[in-house]
PDB file of C-alpha atoms in Angstrom:
ATOM      1  CA  MET A   1       0.000   0.000   0.000  1.00  0.00           C
ATOM      2  CA  LYS A   2       1.275   3.457  -0.885  1.00  0.00           C
ATOM      3  CA  LEU A   3       0.304   6.628   0.940  1.00  0.00           C
ATOM      4  CA  PHE A   4       0.320  10.107  -0.593  1.00  0.00           C
ATOM      5  CA  LEU A   5      -0.254  13.265   1.443  1.00  0.00           C
ATOM      6  CA  ASN A   6      -0.786  16.650  -0.182  1.00  0.00           C
ATOM      7  CA  ILE A   7      -1.113  19.726   2.077  1.00  0.00           C
ATOM      8  CA  ASP A   8      -2.364  22.658   0.021  1.00  0.00           C
ATOM      9  CA  LYS A   9      -3.452  25.909   1.698  1.00  0.00           C
ATOM     10  CA  GLU A  10      -5.497  26.762  -1.426  1.00  0.00           C
ATOM     11  CA  LEU A  11      -7.961  23.928  -0.739  1.00  0.00           C
ATOM     12  CA  LYS A  12     -11.231  24.958   0.917  1.00  0.00           C
ATOM     13  CA  GLU A  13     -11.968  21.551   2.529  1.00  0.00           C
ATOM     14  CA  THR A  14     -10.268  18.266   3.244  1.00  0.00           C
ATOM     15  CA  ARG A  15     -10.614  15.689   0.492  1.00  0.00           C
ATOM     16  CA  VAL A  16      -9.811  11.986   0.880  1.00  0.00           C
ATOM     17  CA  THR A  17      -9.294   9.742  -2.151  1.00  0.00           C
ATOM     18  CA  ILE A  18      -8.762   6.013  -1.829  1.00  0.00           C
ATOM     19  CA  GLU A  19      -7.738   4.105  -4.939  1.00  0.00           C
ATOM     20  CA  GLY A  20      -7.469   0.370  -5.312  1.00  0.00           C
ATOM     21  CA  PRO A  21      -8.254  -2.545  -7.613  1.00  0.00           C
ATOM     22  CA  GLU A  22     -11.257  -3.603  -5.477  1.00  0.00           C
ATOM     23  CA  LEU A  23     -13.152  -2.755  -2.309  1.00  0.00           C
ATOM     24  CA  ASP A  24     -11.481  -5.111   0.153  1.00  0.00           C
ATOM     25  CA  GLU A  25     -11.540  -5.387   3.941  1.00  0.00           C
ATOM     26  CA  ASN A  26      -8.637  -2.939   4.426  1.00  0.00           C
ATOM     27  CA  ILE A  27     -10.293  -0.250   2.314  1.00  0.00           C
ATOM     28  CA  GLN A  28     -13.627  -0.766   4.086  1.00  0.00           C
ATOM     29  CA  GLU A  29     -11.825  -0.418   7.413  1.00  0.00           C
ATOM     30  CA  LEU A  30     -10.343   2.910   6.291  1.00  0.00           C
ATOM     31  CA  ILE A  31     -13.753   4.149   5.144  1.00  0.00           C
ATOM     32  CA  ASP A  32     -15.334   3.091   8.445  1.00  0.00           C
ATOM     33  CA  PHE A  33     -12.546   4.781  10.384  1.00  0.00           C
ATOM     34  CA  ILE A  34     -12.958   8.040   8.464  1.00  0.00           C
ATOM     35  CA  TYR A  35     -16.746   8.061   8.836  1.00  0.00           C
ATOM     36  CA  GLY A  36     -16.470   6.884  12.432  1.00  0.00           C
ATOM     37  CA  ARG A  37     -14.348   9.924  13.220  1.00  0.00           C
ATOM     38  CA  GLU A  38     -17.082  12.169  11.848  1.00  0.00           C
ATOM     39  CA  GLN A  39     -19.920  10.395  13.686  1.00  0.00           C
ATOM     40  CA  GLN A  40     -18.771  11.231  17.189  1.00  0.00           C
ATOM     41  CA  PHE A  41     -22.207  11.465  18.793  1.00  0.00           C
ATOM     42  CA  LEU A  42     -25.915  10.863  18.362  1.00  0.00           C
ATOM     43  CA  ILE A  43     -28.828  12.771  19.867  1.00  0.00           C
ATOM     44  CA  GLY A  44     -31.230  10.690  21.932  1.00  0.00           C
ATOM     45  CA  LYS A  45     -34.454  11.857  23.490  1.00  0.00           C
ATOM     46  CA  LYS A  46     -35.903  10.768  26.824  1.00  0.00           C
ATOM     47  CA  GLY A  47     -39.030  12.584  27.898  1.00  0.00           C
ATOM     48  CA  GLU A  48     -38.548  16.264  27.079  1.00  0.00           C
ATOM     49  CA  MET A  49     -34.760  16.143  27.435  1.00  0.00           C
ATOM     50  CA  GLN A  50     -32.263  15.489  24.650  1.00  0.00           C
ATOM     51  CA  TYR A  51     -29.013  13.696  25.431  1.00  0.00           C
ATOM     52  CA  ILE A  52     -25.698  13.452  23.627  1.00  0.00           C
ATOM     53  CA  LEU A  53     -24.796   9.786  23.135  1.00  0.00           C
ATOM     54  CA  LYS A  54     -21.442   8.389  22.105  1.00  0.00           C
ATOM     55  CA  PRO A  55     -21.985   5.439  19.743  1.00  0.00           C
ATOM     56  CA  ASP A  56     -19.443   3.363  21.700  1.00  0.00           C
ATOM     57  CA  ASP A  57     -21.637   3.680  24.823  1.00  0.00           C
ATOM     58  CA  VAL A  58     -24.670   2.254  23.045  1.00  0.00           C
ATOM     59  CA  HIS A  59     -25.056  -1.505  23.521  1.00  0.00           C
ATOM     60  CA  TYR A  60     -27.604  -1.905  20.743  1.00  0.00           C
ATOM     61  CA  PHE A  61     -30.235  -0.142  18.657  1.00  0.00           C
ATOM     62  CA  HIS A  62     -33.661  -1.661  18.109  1.00  0.00           C
ATOM     63  CA  THR A  63     -37.068  -0.793  16.745  1.00  0.00           C
ATOM     64  CA  GLU A  64     -39.985  -0.407  19.130  1.00  0.00           C
ATOM     65  CA  ASN A  65     -43.411   1.074  18.261  1.00  0.00           C
ATOM     66  CA  ASP A  66     -42.131   2.785  15.093  1.00  0.00           C
ATOM     67  CA  HIS A  67     -39.204   4.344  16.987  1.00  0.00           C
ATOM     68  CA  ILE A  68     -35.503   3.549  17.037  1.00  0.00           C
ATOM     69  CA  ILE A  69     -34.252   3.017  20.575  1.00  0.00           C
ATOM     70  CA  ALA A  70     -30.600   3.303  21.620  1.00  0.00           C
ATOM     71  CA  VAL A  71     -29.953   1.108  24.664  1.00  0.00           C
ATOM     72  CA  THR A  72     -27.018   1.962  26.932  1.00  0.00           C
ATOM     73  CA  GLU A  73     -25.905   0.189  30.093  1.00  0.00           C
ATOM     74  CA  THR A  74     -28.378   2.088  32.251  1.00  0.00           C
ATOM     75  CA  ASP A  75     -30.957   3.752  29.995  1.00  0.00           C
ATOM     76  CA  SER A  76     -32.811   3.902  26.666  1.00  0.00           C
ATOM     77  CA  PHE A  77     -33.227   6.842  24.299  1.00  0.00           C
ATOM     78  CA  ILE A  78     -35.355   7.515  21.222  1.00  0.00           C
ATOM     79  CA  LEU A  79     -33.430   8.496  18.087  1.00  0.00           C
ATOM     80  CA  LYS A  80     -34.586  10.339  14.973  1.00  0.00           C
ATOM     81  CA  GLU A  81     -32.572   8.167  12.586  1.00  0.00           C
ATOM     82  CA  LYS A  82     -33.919   5.074  10.863  1.00  0.00           C
ATOM     83  CA  LEU A  83     -32.210   1.745  11.511  1.00  0.00           C
ATOM     84  CA  TYR A  84     -30.814   1.542   7.969  1.00  0.00           C
ATOM     85  CA  GLU A  85     -29.422   5.090   8.344  1.00  0.00           C
ATOM     86  CA  LEU A  86     -27.631   4.098  11.554  1.00  0.00           C
ATOM     87  CA  GLU A  87     -26.252   1.015   9.848  1.00  0.00           C
ATOM     88  CA  GLY A  88     -24.693   3.252   7.184  1.00  0.00           C
ATOM     89  CA  MET A  89     -23.346   5.784   9.698  1.00  0.00           C
ATOM     90  CA  LEU A  90     -21.800   3.413  12.238  1.00  0.00           C
ATOM     91  CA  PRO A  91     -18.465   1.624  11.682  1.00  0.00           C
ATOM     92  CA  SER A  92     -19.133  -1.903  10.379  1.00  0.00           C
ATOM     93  CA  LYS A  93     -16.247  -3.325  12.420  1.00  0.00           C
ATOM     94  CA  LYS A  94     -17.986  -2.308  15.672  1.00  0.00           C
ATOM     95  CA  PHE A  95     -21.694  -2.461  14.843  1.00  0.00           C
ATOM     96  CA  ILE A  96     -23.458  -5.356  13.154  1.00  0.00           C
ATOM     97  CA  ARG A  97     -27.026  -6.120  12.188  1.00  0.00           C
ATOM     98  CA  VAL A  98     -28.252  -9.159  14.153  1.00  0.00           C
ATOM     99  CA  SER A  99     -31.878  -9.097  12.991  1.00  0.00           C
ATOM    100  CA  LYS A 100     -34.234  -6.971  10.904  1.00  0.00           C
ATOM    101  CA  SER A 101     -34.869  -4.815  13.972  1.00  0.00           C
ATOM    102  CA  VAL A 102     -31.539  -4.813  15.894  1.00  0.00           C
ATOM    103  CA  ILE A 103     -28.011  -3.467  15.368  1.00  0.00           C
ATOM    104  CA  ALA A 104     -25.539  -4.576  18.063  1.00  0.00           C
ATOM    105  CA  ASN A 105     -22.295  -3.035  19.290  1.00  0.00           C
ATOM    106  CA  LEU A 106     -19.785  -5.906  19.124  1.00  0.00           C
ATOM    107  CA  ASN A 107     -17.660  -4.273  21.843  1.00  0.00           C
ATOM    108  CA  GLN A 108     -20.583  -4.447  24.290  1.00  0.00           C
ATOM    109  CA  LEU A 109     -21.254  -8.177  23.889  1.00  0.00           C
ATOM    110  CA  SER A 110     -20.368 -10.327  26.866  1.00  0.00           C
ATOM    111  CA  ARG A 111     -21.432 -13.830  25.767  1.00  0.00           C
ATOM    112  CA  PHE A 112     -23.685 -15.794  23.454  1.00  0.00           C
ATOM    113  CA  GLU A 113     -25.606 -19.058  23.372  1.00  0.00           C
ATOM    114  CA  ALA A 114     -26.334 -21.195  20.349  1.00  0.00           C
ATOM    115  CA  SER A 115     -29.798 -22.696  20.218  1.00  0.00           C
ATOM    116  CA  PHE A 116     -30.835 -25.916  18.522  1.00  0.00           C
ATOM    117  CA  ASN A 117     -33.011 -24.103  15.943  1.00  0.00           C
ATOM    118  CA  GLY A 118     -29.993 -22.372  14.356  1.00  0.00           C
ATOM    119  CA  THR A 119     -30.257 -18.983  16.040  1.00  0.00           C
ATOM    120  CA  LEU A 120     -27.976 -17.321  18.571  1.00  0.00           C
ATOM    121  CA  CYS A 121     -28.827 -15.408  21.710  1.00  0.00           C
ATOM    122  CA  VAL A 122     -26.342 -12.614  22.431  1.00  0.00           C
ATOM    123  CA  TYR A 123     -25.939 -11.098  25.893  1.00  0.00           C
ATOM    124  CA  PHE A 124     -24.686  -7.584  26.437  1.00  0.00           C
ATOM    125  CA  LYS A 125     -22.518  -6.316  29.287  1.00  0.00           C
ATOM    126  CA  SER A 126     -25.655  -4.631  30.651  1.00  0.00           C
ATOM    127  CA  GLY A 127     -27.258  -8.072  31.112  1.00  0.00           C
ATOM    128  CA  LYS A 128     -29.816  -7.495  28.345  1.00  0.00           C
ATOM    129  CA  LYS A 129     -30.123 -10.006  25.531  1.00  0.00           C
ATOM    130  CA  GLU A 130     -31.220 -10.120  21.899  1.00  0.00           C
ATOM    131  CA  TYR A 131     -31.709 -12.951  19.433  1.00  0.00           C
ATOM    132  CA  VAL A 132     -29.754 -13.242  16.204  1.00  0.00           C
ATOM    133  CA  SER A 133     -31.954 -14.265  13.275  1.00  0.00           C
ATOM    134  CA  ARG A 134     -30.764 -17.271  11.259  1.00  0.00           C
ATOM    135  CA  THR A 135     -30.222 -14.949   8.300  1.00  0.00           C
ATOM    136  CA  TYR A 136     -27.639 -12.946  10.261  1.00  0.00           C
ATOM    137  CA  VAL A 137     -25.907 -15.830  12.092  1.00  0.00           C
ATOM    138  CA  PRO A 138     -23.147 -16.282   9.446  1.00  0.00           C
ATOM    139  CA  ALA A 139     -22.311 -12.561   9.540  1.00  0.00           C
ATOM    140  CA  ILE A 140     -22.070 -12.444  13.319  1.00  0.00           C
ATOM    141  CA  LYS A 141     -20.036 -15.670  13.401  1.00  0.00           C
ATOM    142  CA  GLU A 142     -17.632 -14.077  10.937  1.00  0.00           C
ATOM    143  CA  ALA A 143     -17.491 -10.860  12.969  1.00  0.00           C
ATOM    144  CA  LEU A 144     -16.830 -12.812  16.159  1.00  0.00           C
ATOM    145  CA  LYS A 145     -14.594 -15.339  14.348  1.00  0.00           C
ATOM    146  CA  LEU A 146     -16.474 -18.285  15.905  1.00  0.00           C
ATOM    147  CA  ASN A 147     -15.118 -20.702  13.318  1.00  0.00           C
ATOM    148  CA  ARG A 148     -11.463 -19.844  13.889  1.00  0.00           C
ATOM    149  CA  ARG A 149     -10.441 -23.401  14.495  1.00  0.00           C
ATOM    150  CA  LYS A 150     -12.111 -26.465  13.095  1.00  0.00           C
ATOM    151  CA  VAL A 151     -12.115 -29.540  15.348  1.00  0.00           C
ATOM    152  CA  ASP A 152     -11.847 -32.867  13.494  1.00  0.00           C
TER     153      ASP A 152
END
C-alpha cells in the first residue's frame, strides 16, 4: 500500500481519495474509520430532554413502536434516525445487524448461546439479551470469528 499526502493551503476543505483494484476489507476499514471519526455522537431523546450519546456507549439499537431506541448500560433513548441510516453511519467493524430490527455493538457483547433451531442469543454487558436471526448468524459468526479453528 502506498500513501500520498498533499497539504495545500489553497484547498477549501479536506478531500480523501482512496484508490485500489477492489473494495477489500482494508479499504472498508479505512472508510469506516474516516466516517467513524465524523460520527462522534448521536442525539437521543428521553421525555422532554435530549441527550448526547457516544456510539461506543450504546449496547444496541432496536425498533420499538415505530421508533428507534438506543440502549445503553443504564438507559434507553429515542433516536430520529432510521435503523438503515444508523447502519450506514456506524463503523461496520464495531456495529453489526443481528436481525431486521436490531443493530448490536460488538464491543458491548459479553457472551452468546447457540440454540438448537440455528439462532444465537447474544448477551450484552448490561445483562440485556437479543436474538440473532438465522439470516444474520453467518455474519455475526464471521465478525466474532467463531469458526477460527475447526475440530476434526
